[in-house]
Amino acid sequence: MTRTTIEVTINGMRYRHEVEPRLLLVHYIRDVVGLTGTHIGCETSLCGACTVLLNGAAVKSCTLFAVQADGAEITTIEGLGEAGQLHPIQEGFWMKHGLQCGYCTPGMILAAYQLLQRYPDPTEAQIRHGIEGNLCRCTGYQHIIEAIRYAAEKLRSQKV
Amino acid sequence: MIPAAFAYFRPTNVKEALTLLDQYKDEAKLLAGGHSLIPLMKLRLAQPRYVIDLGRVRELEYIRESGDQVLIGAMTRHVAVETSDLLRQRCPLLAETASVIGDAQVRNMGTIGGSLAHADPAADYPAAILALDAEMRAVSSQGERWIRAEDFFVDMLTTALQPGELLVEIKVPALPPRTGTAYVKVAQKASGFALCGVAVVLTMDQQGVCQHAAVGITGVAPKAYRARAVEQALRGQKLDASVMAAASAKAAEGIDPLEDLHASAEYRAHLARVFCRRALEQAHARI
Ligand SMILES: Cc1cc2nc3c(=O)[nH]c(=O)nc-3n(C[C@H](O)[C@H](O)[C@H](O)COP(=O)(O)OP(=O)(O)OC[C@H]3O[C@@H](n4cnc5c(N)ncnc54)[C@H](O)[C@@H]3O)c2cc1C
Ligand code: FES
Ligand code: FES
C-alpha cells in the first residue's frame, strides 16, 4: 500500500516518518514515535483518554489519521512540565487528588489545558462542560474539578 | 479498530477536490472533520478505497455576512460556529446548536458541512437548519445548485447530494426583529448525540401575535422534520403557556419514531412533546 511522508512537531521535537494513510494519530504517537503517555481507552471516540493538543486545540487522537496532522504542532502529556517541575495543572491533580488509577489523566489534563486557555477563571459549569469529552471511572470528577480550579488560580497568579 | 487500507489525497482547493471525486466516483469518500467517517471506517462499516481529505481546502472555512443572510463555508468547524460573534448576533440559534454538539474535542474537529452531508438522524444541526429554512450550495464539475433545507434531508443518512457533488456553503437568514430562537436537547449519555433536539424560531408582530413559527425536531424520526402541526397551532395566536403547551402536544404528529436500546418509540415521541414546549417557552422568553 502507498505510504505518505508526514512531518510533525511533537512537544517541540521535529519528526518525519513514512506512514500508511490509515494509521491513527494515537498509534503514530505511541508506536512510531514511542511516546506512550497518551492512552487508548475506548478507541471509539468516546472516552477522551487519547486527547492531545493539535495546533493548540484538544482532539481525540484515536479519531484522526496521522496524515491529517501533517505539518501540525502536537502537544502530548510529555510536553507539559517535567519531573520535579510539574505544570500547574499536573500539580493541581497531585494536590487535589484529581486521579486514582491515572488512566484518564493525560487526556483529562490536556482537555483542562485547553479549557483554561479559553476560560482563565472558569466557573464550575464551564469546567464540567469543558471536560465533557473525558470519562473517568474512578474519581467521580469532583476532585478533578477542584484540581482544575487549583490550576486556574496558580496560572493566574503566575501571570501577574 | 484498524480501518481498511486506502489511498489518500489532500486537495487544497474545491476544483482539485471535484477532479478527484470525478476520477474515483463512488470508490472515494470525502473526509472533512472525520468525526463520523473515521468511526465508521474503524468499524469497517465504511471501506473507501480513496479518501479525499478536505482539511486543507481553506476556501471553505469562513463565516460572513451578505445582506440579511449569513454564509458559512462547509469546512467551518463546530467550535467556530459556536464562538462566532457574527452568528451570536445575527443567527444565535446556529451558535447555540453548535455549542451542544458532542464535546469540546468533537467540536474542534467536526464541520458543519460534514454533519449535514452525513445526515445522522441524531445530529443536532439538522433541527436548526430546518427551522431556519437554510439553503445548501452544492457544486460539481457540471455546475452548482442551491438545495432548500426541506429537500436536503431525504432519509436516514441520506441527503439530496448526488455522487460527484460537494457541499460548499450553508446560507442562513439573519434574525428579523421581534424574533426569539432556542435549541434544547436531551443527549444520549455516552455519545452526546440527541435522543431528541428541538429548534424553534418565533417572530411576533407589534401586537404580540405570532407571525412566524418554525419548529425543527431531530433525533426522534429517521430524519429531522418540521413539526408543521405545532407551527399551525401557533401562527396568528397570542402566545402564553397554555397555547404553547397545547401546540407542543402535536410535536410527534404523523411521525413514526425511531426505537433503539436508548429510547423506545413512545418515549421519543414523549420527549418531542416535552422538549418542544420547553424550546417554545425559551424562544418566547428571548424575544
Ligand atoms: C464522540 C462523538 C460525539 C458526537 N456527538 C454529536 C452530537 O452530539 N451531535 C451531533 O450533531 N454530532 C455529533 N457527533 C458527530 C460530529 O458532529 C461529526 O463531526 C459530524 O457528524 C460529521 O462532520 P465531520 O466534519 O466530522 O464529517 P466527516 O466524518 O469527515 O464526514 C461525514 C460524511 O460526510 C461526507 N462529507 C463531508 N464533508 C462533505 C462535503 N463538504 N460535501 C459532501 N460530503 C461531505 C463524508 O464523505 C462522510 O460521508 C459526534 C461525534 C463523535 C465522534
Ligand atoms: S481512546 Fe480515543 S476517545 Fe477513547
Ligand atoms: S483516575 Fe482512573 S479513570 Fe480517571
Short mmCIF file of C-alpha atoms and ligand atoms in Angstrom, two decimals:
data_model
loop_
_atom_site.label_atom_id
_atom_site.label_comp_id
_atom_site.label_asym_id
_atom_site.label_seq_id
_atom_site.Cartn_x
_atom_site.Cartn_y
_atom_site.Cartn_z
CA MET A 1 0.00 0.00 0.00
CA THR A 2 1.21 3.50 -0.72
CA ARG A 3 2.79 5.30 2.16
CA THR A 4 2.84 9.02 2.78
CA THR A 5 5.58 11.07 4.35
CA ILE A 6 4.49 13.28 7.22
CA GLU A 7 6.35 15.82 9.29
CA VAL A 8 5.07 16.83 12.70
CA THR A 9 6.39 18.67 15.71
CA ILE A 10 5.62 16.92 18.96
CA ASN A 11 6.47 18.72 22.19
CA GLY A 12 8.94 20.89 20.28
CA MET A 13 10.74 18.00 18.55
CA ARG A 14 10.50 17.52 14.78
CA TYR A 15 9.64 14.06 13.46
CA ARG A 16 9.47 12.80 9.89
CA HIS A 17 8.11 9.37 9.03
CA GLU A 18 6.62 7.39 6.21
CA VAL A 19 3.24 6.12 7.33
CA GLU A 20 0.27 4.25 5.95
CA PRO A 21 -2.63 6.69 5.48
CA ARG A 22 -4.85 4.53 7.69
CA LEU A 23 -2.54 4.85 10.70
CA LEU A 24 -4.40 6.60 13.52
CA LEU A 25 -2.65 9.54 15.14
CA VAL A 26 -2.70 7.86 18.56
CA HIS A 27 -0.93 4.79 17.15
CA TYR A 28 1.59 7.05 15.45
CA ILE A 29 2.33 8.87 18.71
CA ARG A 30 2.56 5.71 20.80
CA ASP A 31 4.00 3.08 18.47
CA VAL A 32 6.02 5.03 15.90
CA VAL A 33 7.28 7.98 17.96
CA GLY A 34 7.27 5.97 21.21
CA LEU A 35 5.52 8.47 23.46
CA THR A 36 3.23 6.24 25.50
CA GLY A 37 1.88 8.88 27.87
CA THR A 38 -1.10 9.26 25.55
CA HIS A 39 -3.51 6.49 26.47
CA ILE A 40 -6.02 4.49 24.47
CA GLY A 41 -9.17 3.93 26.48
CA CYS A 42 -12.09 3.09 24.23
CA GLU A 43 -10.75 3.55 20.71
CA THR A 44 -14.31 4.54 19.78
CA SER A 45 -14.04 8.34 20.17
CA LEU A 46 -15.95 8.41 23.46
CA CYS A 47 -13.58 8.40 26.43
CA GLY A 48 -11.09 11.17 25.70
CA ALA A 49 -8.10 9.28 27.19
CA CYS A 50 -6.27 9.81 23.88
CA THR A 51 -6.70 13.62 23.92
CA VAL A 52 -3.72 15.63 22.64
CA LEU A 53 -3.38 19.23 21.51
CA LEU A 54 -3.27 19.70 17.74
CA ASN A 55 -2.17 23.25 16.93
CA GLY A 56 -3.46 24.16 20.39
CA ALA A 57 -6.88 22.51 20.11
CA ALA A 58 -7.80 19.42 22.13
CA VAL A 59 -8.59 16.47 19.85
CA LYS A 60 -9.16 12.75 20.31
CA SER A 61 -6.11 11.29 18.62
CA CYS A 62 -7.89 7.96 18.04
CA THR A 63 -10.28 9.77 15.70
CA LEU A 64 -7.72 11.35 13.40
CA PHE A 65 -5.40 9.87 10.84
CA ALA A 66 -1.75 10.73 11.36
CA VAL A 67 -1.68 12.09 7.78
CA GLN A 68 -4.27 14.71 8.75
CA ALA A 69 -1.77 16.06 11.28
CA ASP A 70 0.99 16.52 8.69
CA GLY A 71 2.69 19.86 9.38
CA ALA A 72 0.99 20.30 12.75
CA GLU A 73 2.29 21.10 16.20
CA ILE A 74 1.23 18.48 18.70
CA THR A 75 1.45 18.57 22.48
CA THR A 76 1.15 15.36 24.47
CA ILE A 77 1.26 14.92 28.23
CA GLU A 78 5.05 14.51 28.00
CA GLY A 79 5.22 18.08 26.73
CA LEU A 80 3.71 19.71 29.83
CA GLY A 81 6.23 20.13 32.61
CA GLU A 82 8.78 17.58 33.76
CA ALA A 83 9.78 15.53 36.77
CA GLY A 84 10.48 17.88 39.66
CA GLN A 85 8.83 20.77 37.82
CA LEU A 86 5.20 19.90 37.28
CA HIS A 87 2.93 22.05 35.16
CA PRO A 88 0.34 23.83 37.37
CA ILE A 89 -2.40 21.52 36.05
CA GLN A 90 -0.33 18.44 36.92
CA GLU A 91 0.37 19.97 40.32
CA GLY A 92 -3.36 20.57 40.78
CA PHE A 93 -4.14 16.90 40.07
CA TRP A 94 -1.43 15.94 42.57
CA MET A 95 -2.51 18.36 45.30
CA LYS A 96 -6.27 17.81 44.94
CA HIS A 97 -6.27 14.05 44.34
CA GLY A 98 -7.51 14.50 40.78
CA LEU A 99 -6.53 10.95 39.88
CA GLN A 100 -6.77 7.44 41.21
CA CYS A 101 -5.73 4.87 38.61
CA GLY A 102 -4.44 7.61 36.33
CA TYR A 103 -5.70 6.13 33.11
CA CYS A 104 -7.83 9.11 32.11
CA THR A 105 -5.36 11.65 33.47
CA PRO A 106 -3.22 12.56 30.43
CA GLY A 107 -6.32 13.26 28.35
CA MET A 108 -8.07 14.99 31.21
CA ILE A 109 -5.08 17.29 31.76
CA LEU A 110 -4.88 18.26 28.09
CA ALA A 111 -8.63 18.92 27.95
CA ALA A 112 -8.16 21.07 31.07
CA TYR A 113 -5.26 22.87 29.38
CA GLN A 114 -7.48 23.98 26.50
CA LEU A 115 -10.28 24.87 28.91
CA LEU A 116 -8.00 27.16 30.94
CA GLN A 117 -6.75 28.86 27.81
CA ARG A 118 -10.33 29.66 26.84
CA TYR A 119 -11.51 30.48 30.37
CA PRO A 120 -8.65 31.52 32.69
CA ASP A 121 -11.14 31.85 35.55
CA PRO A 122 -13.72 29.16 34.80
CA THR A 123 -16.96 28.61 36.66
CA GLU A 124 -17.76 25.09 37.81
CA ALA A 125 -20.26 24.79 34.96
CA GLN A 126 -17.58 25.81 32.43
CA ILE A 127 -15.19 23.23 33.86
CA ARG A 128 -17.80 20.48 33.66
CA HIS A 129 -18.73 21.48 30.10
CA GLY A 130 -15.04 21.61 29.11
CA ILE A 131 -14.27 18.06 30.25
CA GLU A 132 -17.47 16.50 28.92
CA GLY A 133 -15.45 14.57 26.37
CA ASN A 134 -13.33 12.86 29.02
CA LEU A 135 -14.58 9.93 31.06
CA CYS A 136 -13.16 8.95 34.44
CA ARG A 137 -14.20 5.68 36.05
CA CYS A 138 -12.50 6.37 39.38
CA THR A 139 -12.77 9.83 40.85
CA GLY A 140 -16.39 10.83 40.39
CA TYR A 141 -14.99 14.04 38.83
CA GLN A 142 -15.26 16.19 41.96
CA HIS A 143 -11.54 16.13 42.68
CA ILE A 144 -10.76 16.73 39.03
CA ILE A 145 -12.84 19.89 39.13
CA GLU A 146 -11.00 21.01 42.25
CA ALA A 147 -7.68 20.22 40.58
CA ILE A 148 -8.56 22.36 37.58
CA ARG A 149 -9.70 25.17 39.82
CA TYR A 150 -6.39 24.95 41.71
CA ALA A 151 -4.51 25.13 38.42
CA ALA A 152 -6.55 28.09 37.25
CA GLU A 153 -5.64 30.05 40.36
CA LYS A 154 -1.99 29.14 40.16
CA LEU A 155 -1.77 30.03 36.47
CA ARG A 156 -3.44 33.39 37.06
CA SER A 157 -1.14 34.19 39.98
CA GLN A 158 1.88 33.35 37.80
CA LYS A 159 0.74 35.78 35.13
CA VAL A 160 0.69 38.88 37.34
CA MET B 1 -10.19 -0.90 15.26
CA ILE B 2 -7.83 -0.55 12.29
CA PRO B 3 -9.51 0.84 9.16
CA ALA B 4 -9.09 -0.91 5.82
CA ALA B 5 -6.23 0.45 3.72
CA PHE B 6 -6.90 3.35 1.36
CA ALA B 7 -5.08 5.81 -0.86
CA TYR B 8 -5.02 9.35 0.49
CA PHE B 9 -5.40 12.66 -1.33
CA ARG B 10 -5.23 16.15 0.10
CA PRO B 11 -6.50 18.74 -2.35
CA THR B 12 -6.01 22.41 -1.49
CA ASN B 13 -8.98 23.83 -3.36
CA VAL B 14 -12.51 22.91 -4.44
CA LYS B 15 -11.53 22.39 -8.07
CA GLU B 16 -8.93 19.75 -7.21
CA ALA B 17 -11.38 18.03 -4.89
CA LEU B 18 -14.01 17.84 -7.64
CA THR B 19 -11.50 16.42 -10.13
CA LEU B 20 -10.62 13.68 -7.65
CA LEU B 21 -14.29 12.98 -6.98
CA ASP B 22 -14.94 12.64 -10.72
CA GLN B 23 -11.96 10.37 -11.10
CA TYR B 24 -12.72 7.93 -8.25
CA LYS B 25 -16.50 8.30 -8.05
CA ASP B 26 -18.19 6.00 -5.54
CA GLU B 27 -14.92 4.35 -4.55
CA ALA B 28 -13.92 7.65 -2.94
CA LYS B 29 -15.05 9.29 0.31
CA LEU B 30 -14.61 12.90 1.27
CA LEU B 31 -13.02 13.40 4.68
CA ALA B 32 -14.00 16.62 6.46
CA GLY B 33 -13.58 16.56 10.26
CA GLY B 34 -13.64 12.77 10.18
CA HIS B 35 -15.78 12.53 13.30
CA SER B 36 -18.48 10.49 11.64
CA LEU B 37 -16.43 8.88 8.88
CA ILE B 38 -13.41 7.66 10.86
CA PRO B 39 -15.52 5.85 13.49
CA LEU B 40 -17.33 4.09 10.62
CA MET B 41 -14.02 3.22 8.95
CA LYS B 42 -12.64 1.83 12.21
CA LEU B 43 -15.65 -0.47 12.40
CA ARG B 44 -15.13 -1.19 8.69
CA LEU B 45 -18.70 -0.17 8.02
CA ALA B 46 -17.10 2.20 5.54
CA GLN B 47 -14.16 0.97 3.45
CA PRO B 48 -13.43 3.61 0.83
CA ARG B 49 -10.50 2.83 -1.48
CA TYR B 50 -9.75 6.52 -1.87
CA VAL B 51 -10.03 9.21 0.80
CA ILE B 52 -10.13 12.85 -0.26
CA ASP B 53 -9.21 14.98 2.74
CA LEU B 54 -10.82 18.45 2.63
CA GLY B 55 -8.82 19.55 5.69
CA ARG B 56 -6.61 21.90 3.67
CA VAL B 57 -9.33 23.39 1.48
CA ARG B 58 -9.13 26.69 3.33
CA GLU B 59 -11.51 28.48 0.97
CA LEU B 60 -14.34 26.52 2.62
CA GLU B 61 -13.66 27.83 6.14
CA TYR B 62 -15.49 31.11 6.70
CA ILE B 63 -18.49 32.78 8.32
CA ARG B 64 -19.52 36.04 6.66
CA GLU B 65 -22.43 38.39 6.31
CA SER B 66 -24.09 39.01 2.96
CA GLY B 67 -27.05 41.36 3.14
CA ASP B 68 -29.60 39.83 5.50
CA GLN B 69 -28.01 36.37 5.25
CA VAL B 70 -25.04 34.73 6.88
CA LEU B 71 -22.90 32.43 4.72
CA ILE B 72 -20.95 29.59 6.29
CA GLY B 73 -18.30 27.54 4.48
CA ALA B 74 -18.81 23.78 4.66
CA MET B 75 -15.45 23.17 6.36
CA THR B 76 -16.23 25.53 9.24
CA ARG B 77 -15.66 23.63 12.50
CA HIS B 78 -18.40 23.36 15.10
CA VAL B 79 -16.27 25.40 17.54
CA ALA B 80 -16.07 28.28 15.05
CA VAL B 81 -19.85 28.33 14.68
CA GLU B 82 -20.27 28.12 18.46
CA THR B 83 -17.96 31.08 19.13
CA SER B 84 -18.71 33.29 16.12
CA ASP B 85 -19.72 36.80 17.24
CA LEU B 86 -21.44 37.34 13.91
CA LEU B 87 -23.63 34.27 14.36
CA ARG B 88 -24.30 35.01 18.01
CA GLN B 89 -25.70 38.37 16.96
CA ARG B 90 -27.34 37.58 13.65
CA CYS B 91 -28.27 33.91 13.99
CA PRO B 92 -27.86 32.80 17.61
CA LEU B 93 -29.82 29.59 17.01
CA LEU B 94 -26.99 28.11 14.96
CA ALA B 95 -24.31 29.08 17.50
CA GLU B 96 -26.42 27.67 20.34
CA THR B 97 -26.91 24.42 18.44
CA ALA B 98 -23.19 24.07 17.72
CA SER B 99 -22.36 24.63 21.39
CA VAL B 100 -24.10 21.42 22.47
CA ILE B 101 -22.71 19.07 19.81
CA GLY B 102 -20.78 16.19 21.38
CA ASP B 103 -17.95 17.60 23.46
CA ALA B 104 -15.11 20.11 23.16
CA GLN B 105 -12.85 17.71 21.25
CA VAL B 106 -15.59 16.77 18.78
CA ARG B 107 -16.40 20.45 18.21
CA ASN B 108 -12.74 21.20 17.45
CA MET B 109 -12.72 18.73 14.55
CA GLY B 110 -16.27 18.27 13.26
CA THR B 111 -17.54 20.53 10.47
CA ILE B 112 -21.00 21.83 9.61
CA GLY B 113 -20.70 20.51 6.07
CA GLY B 114 -19.69 17.04 7.26
CA SER B 115 -22.52 16.90 9.76
CA LEU B 116 -25.15 17.92 7.20
CA ALA B 117 -23.79 15.64 4.47
CA HIS B 118 -23.75 12.72 6.90
CA ALA B 119 -27.38 13.32 7.95
CA ASP B 120 -27.22 11.28 11.13
CA PRO B 121 -30.79 11.06 12.47
CA ALA B 122 -29.47 12.11 15.89
CA ALA B 123 -27.32 15.04 14.70
CA ASP B 124 -28.09 18.48 16.11
CA TYR B 125 -27.62 20.84 13.16
CA PRO B 126 -30.48 19.47 11.02
CA ALA B 127 -33.11 20.70 13.53
CA ALA B 128 -31.76 24.26 13.35
CA ILE B 129 -31.16 24.13 9.59
CA LEU B 130 -34.81 23.15 9.05
CA ALA B 131 -36.20 25.72 11.48
CA LEU B 132 -34.12 28.44 9.81
CA ASP B 133 -35.15 27.48 6.26
CA ALA B 134 -31.44 27.41 5.46
CA GLU B 135 -30.14 26.60 1.99
CA MET B 136 -27.20 24.45 0.98
CA ARG B 137 -24.99 25.15 -2.03
CA ALA B 138 -23.63 22.07 -3.80
CA VAL B 139 -21.06 22.15 -6.60
CA SER B 140 -19.90 19.52 -9.05
CA SER B 141 -17.86 19.64 -12.21
CA GLN B 142 -21.20 20.18 -14.00
CA GLY B 143 -22.09 23.36 -12.12
CA GLU B 144 -23.76 24.36 -8.89
CA ARG B 145 -27.20 24.46 -7.29
CA TRP B 146 -28.92 25.55 -4.10
CA ILE B 147 -30.89 22.97 -2.12
CA ARG B 148 -33.59 24.01 0.36
CA ALA B 149 -33.38 22.51 3.84
CA GLU B 150 -36.59 20.57 3.40
CA ASP B 151 -35.37 18.96 0.20
CA PHE B 152 -31.89 18.34 1.57
CA PHE B 153 -32.64 15.67 4.18
CA VAL B 154 -34.02 12.68 2.32
CA ASP B 155 -33.82 9.80 4.76
CA MET B 156 -31.62 8.31 7.48
CA LEU B 157 -28.00 9.04 6.44
CA THR B 158 -29.24 10.16 3.03
CA THR B 159 -29.27 13.67 1.58
CA ALA B 160 -30.12 15.19 -1.77
CA LEU B 161 -26.39 15.45 -2.58
CA GLN B 162 -25.56 13.46 -5.71
CA PRO B 163 -22.38 11.48 -6.36
CA GLY B 164 -19.75 13.92 -7.58
CA GLU B 165 -21.31 16.79 -5.64
CA LEU B 166 -19.55 18.69 -2.90
CA LEU B 167 -21.45 20.67 -0.27
CA VAL B 168 -19.62 24.01 -0.15
CA GLU B 169 -21.79 26.57 1.63
CA ILE B 170 -24.72 26.96 4.01
CA LYS B 171 -26.87 30.10 3.92
CA VAL B 172 -28.92 31.08 6.97
CA PRO B 173 -31.13 34.15 7.37
CA ALA B 174 -30.20 36.83 9.88
CA LEU B 175 -32.85 37.23 12.56
CA PRO B 176 -35.65 39.69 11.81
CA PRO B 177 -36.74 41.98 14.66
CA ARG B 178 -39.02 40.64 17.43
CA THR B 179 -37.69 37.14 16.94
CA GLY B 180 -36.66 34.62 19.56
CA THR B 181 -34.91 31.30 18.98
CA ALA B 182 -33.87 28.32 21.07
CA TYR B 183 -32.36 24.87 20.71
CA VAL B 184 -32.84 22.38 23.52
CA LYS B 185 -31.83 18.74 23.50
CA VAL B 186 -31.72 15.69 25.64
CA ALA B 187 -28.47 13.90 24.96
CA GLN B 188 -27.68 10.23 24.83
CA LYS B 189 -25.37 9.92 27.83
CA ALA B 190 -22.38 8.20 26.26
CA SER B 191 -22.04 9.96 22.92
CA GLY B 192 -23.83 13.24 23.46
CA PHE B 193 -25.93 12.71 20.31
CA ALA B 194 -29.54 13.91 20.52
CA LEU B 195 -32.22 11.49 21.69
CA CYS B 196 -34.38 14.48 20.94
CA GLY B 197 -33.45 18.02 19.94
CA VAL B 198 -35.88 20.82 19.17
CA ALA B 199 -35.02 24.08 17.40
CA VAL B 200 -37.53 26.93 17.43
CA VAL B 201 -37.80 30.27 15.61
CA LEU B 202 -40.66 32.58 16.70
CA THR B 203 -41.41 36.02 15.27
CA MET B 204 -44.13 38.22 16.76
CA ASP B 205 -45.79 41.28 15.29
CA GLN B 206 -46.12 44.66 17.07
CA GLN B 207 -49.32 43.49 18.76
CA GLY B 208 -47.68 40.38 20.20
CA VAL B 209 -49.34 37.99 17.78
CA CYS B 210 -47.24 35.13 16.44
CA GLN B 211 -46.40 35.92 12.83
CA HIS B 212 -43.94 33.17 12.09
CA ALA B 213 -43.24 29.91 13.87
CA ALA B 214 -40.79 27.25 12.72
CA VAL B 215 -40.01 24.08 14.67
CA GLY B 216 -37.32 21.58 13.63
CA ILE B 217 -37.02 18.28 15.50
CA THR B 218 -34.09 15.85 15.36
CA GLY B 219 -33.29 12.50 16.99
CA VAL B 220 -36.89 11.34 17.02
CA ALA B 221 -37.53 10.13 13.47
CA PRO B 222 -35.31 8.57 10.77
CA LYS B 223 -34.68 12.11 9.56
CA ALA B 224 -35.11 15.52 11.15
CA TYR B 225 -38.50 17.07 10.40
CA ARG B 226 -40.55 20.28 10.60
CA ALA B 227 -43.39 19.99 13.13
CA ARG B 228 -45.99 21.64 10.87
CA ALA B 229 -48.96 20.96 13.15
CA VAL B 230 -47.22 22.76 16.02
CA GLU B 231 -46.41 25.72 13.80
CA GLN B 232 -50.01 25.97 12.61
CA ALA B 233 -51.31 25.96 16.16
CA LEU B 234 -49.05 28.93 17.00
CA ARG B 235 -49.43 31.17 13.97
CA GLY B 236 -51.90 34.03 14.47
CA GLN B 237 -52.11 33.41 18.21
CA LYS B 238 -51.06 35.43 21.23
CA LEU B 239 -48.60 33.06 22.87
CA ASP B 240 -48.97 32.11 26.50
CA ALA B 241 -48.05 28.98 28.40
CA SER B 242 -51.28 27.16 27.62
CA VAL B 243 -51.22 27.94 23.88
CA MET B 244 -47.60 26.74 23.67
CA ALA B 245 -48.36 23.60 25.70
CA ALA B 246 -51.35 22.75 23.51
CA ALA B 247 -49.30 23.28 20.33
CA SER B 248 -46.43 21.12 21.67
CA ALA B 249 -48.80 18.20 22.10
CA LYS B 250 -48.69 17.91 18.30
CA ALA B 251 -44.87 17.65 18.10
CA ALA B 252 -44.83 13.99 17.06
CA GLU B 253 -47.99 14.02 14.98
CA GLY B 254 -47.72 11.92 11.84
CA ILE B 255 -44.25 10.71 12.80
CA ASP B 256 -43.04 7.12 13.04
CA PRO B 257 -40.47 7.48 15.84
CA LEU B 258 -37.17 5.59 15.99
CA GLU B 259 -36.70 2.86 18.53
CA ASP B 260 -33.38 1.54 19.85
CA LEU B 261 -31.78 0.49 23.11
CA HIS B 262 -31.52 4.10 24.27
CA ALA B 263 -35.18 5.02 23.91
CA SER B 264 -38.45 3.40 22.84
CA ALA B 265 -40.61 4.97 20.13
CA GLU B 266 -43.15 6.00 22.74
CA TYR B 267 -40.50 7.68 24.89
CA ARG B 268 -39.05 9.54 21.91
CA ALA B 269 -42.48 10.89 20.98
CA HIS B 270 -42.94 11.97 24.60
CA LEU B 271 -39.56 13.73 24.56
CA ALA B 272 -40.52 15.53 21.36
CA ARG B 273 -43.63 16.96 23.02
CA VAL B 274 -41.91 17.94 26.26
CA PHE B 275 -38.83 19.46 24.65
CA CYS B 276 -40.93 21.24 22.06
CA ARG B 277 -42.75 23.01 24.87
CA ARG B 278 -39.50 23.91 26.61
CA ALA B 279 -37.94 25.21 23.39
CA LEU B 280 -41.02 27.31 22.63
CA GLU B 281 -41.04 28.79 26.11
CA GLN B 282 -37.35 29.61 25.88
CA ALA B 283 -37.59 31.15 22.43
CA HIS B 284 -40.62 33.17 23.50
CA ALA B 285 -38.84 34.48 26.60
CA ARG B 286 -35.94 35.66 24.42
CA ILE B 287 -38.00 37.84 22.08
C1 LIG C 1 -17.93 11.15 20.36
C2 LIG C 1 -18.76 11.86 19.34
C3 LIG C 1 -19.89 12.55 19.75
C4 LIG C 1 -20.66 13.23 18.81
N1 LIG C 1 -21.77 13.88 19.26
C5 LIG C 1 -22.53 14.56 18.38
C6 LIG C 1 -23.67 15.28 18.81
O1 LIG C 1 -24.00 15.36 19.99
N2 LIG C 1 -24.40 15.93 17.87
C7 LIG C 1 -24.06 15.91 16.55
O2 LIG C 1 -24.75 16.53 15.75
N3 LIG C 1 -22.99 15.25 16.12
C8 LIG C 1 -22.21 14.57 16.99
N4 LIG C 1 -21.10 13.91 16.55
C9 LIG C 1 -20.79 13.91 15.10
C10 LIG C 1 -19.92 15.10 14.76
O3 LIG C 1 -20.66 16.29 14.85
C11 LIG C 1 -19.33 14.98 13.35
O4 LIG C 1 -18.30 15.89 13.30
C12 LIG C 1 -20.26 15.26 12.20
O5 LIG C 1 -21.39 14.44 12.23
C13 LIG C 1 -19.59 14.97 10.86
O6 LIG C 1 -18.79 16.04 10.49
P1 LIG C 1 -17.29 15.80 10.06
O7 LIG C 1 -16.79 17.10 9.58
O8 LIG C 1 -16.58 15.15 11.14
O9 LIG C 1 -17.50 14.87 8.78
P2 LIG C 1 -16.80 13.53 8.28
O10 LIG C 1 -16.89 12.48 9.30
O11 LIG C 1 -15.46 13.85 7.75
O12 LIG C 1 -17.76 13.19 7.06
C14 LIG C 1 -19.06 12.70 7.26
C15 LIG C 1 -19.69 12.31 5.91
O13 LIG C 1 -19.98 13.47 5.14
C16 LIG C 1 -19.29 13.45 3.88
N5 LIG C 1 -18.84 14.83 3.66
C17 LIG C 1 -18.07 15.57 4.49
N6 LIG C 1 -17.94 16.82 4.01
C18 LIG C 1 -18.63 16.87 2.85
C19 LIG C 1 -18.88 17.91 1.89
N7 LIG C 1 -18.38 19.14 2.05
N8 LIG C 1 -19.64 17.62 0.81
C20 LIG C 1 -20.17 16.39 0.66
N9 LIG C 1 -19.97 15.37 1.52
C21 LIG C 1 -19.21 15.61 2.62
C22 LIG C 1 -18.15 12.47 4.08
O14 LIG C 1 -17.77 11.88 2.87
C23 LIG C 1 -18.76 11.47 5.04
O15 LIG C 1 -19.54 10.55 4.34
C24 LIG C 1 -20.30 13.21 17.45
C25 LIG C 1 -19.15 12.54 17.03
C26 LIG C 1 -18.39 11.87 17.96
C27 LIG C 1 -17.16 11.15 17.50
S1 FES C 2 -9.35 6.22 23.05
FE1 FES C 2 -9.84 7.97 21.89
S2 FES C 2 -11.67 8.63 22.75
FE2 FES C 2 -11.30 6.80 23.85
S1 FES C 3 -8.41 8.12 37.55
FE1 FES C 3 -8.99 6.16 36.89
S2 FES C 3 -10.15 6.62 35.12
FE2 FES C 3 -9.83 8.57 35.96
#
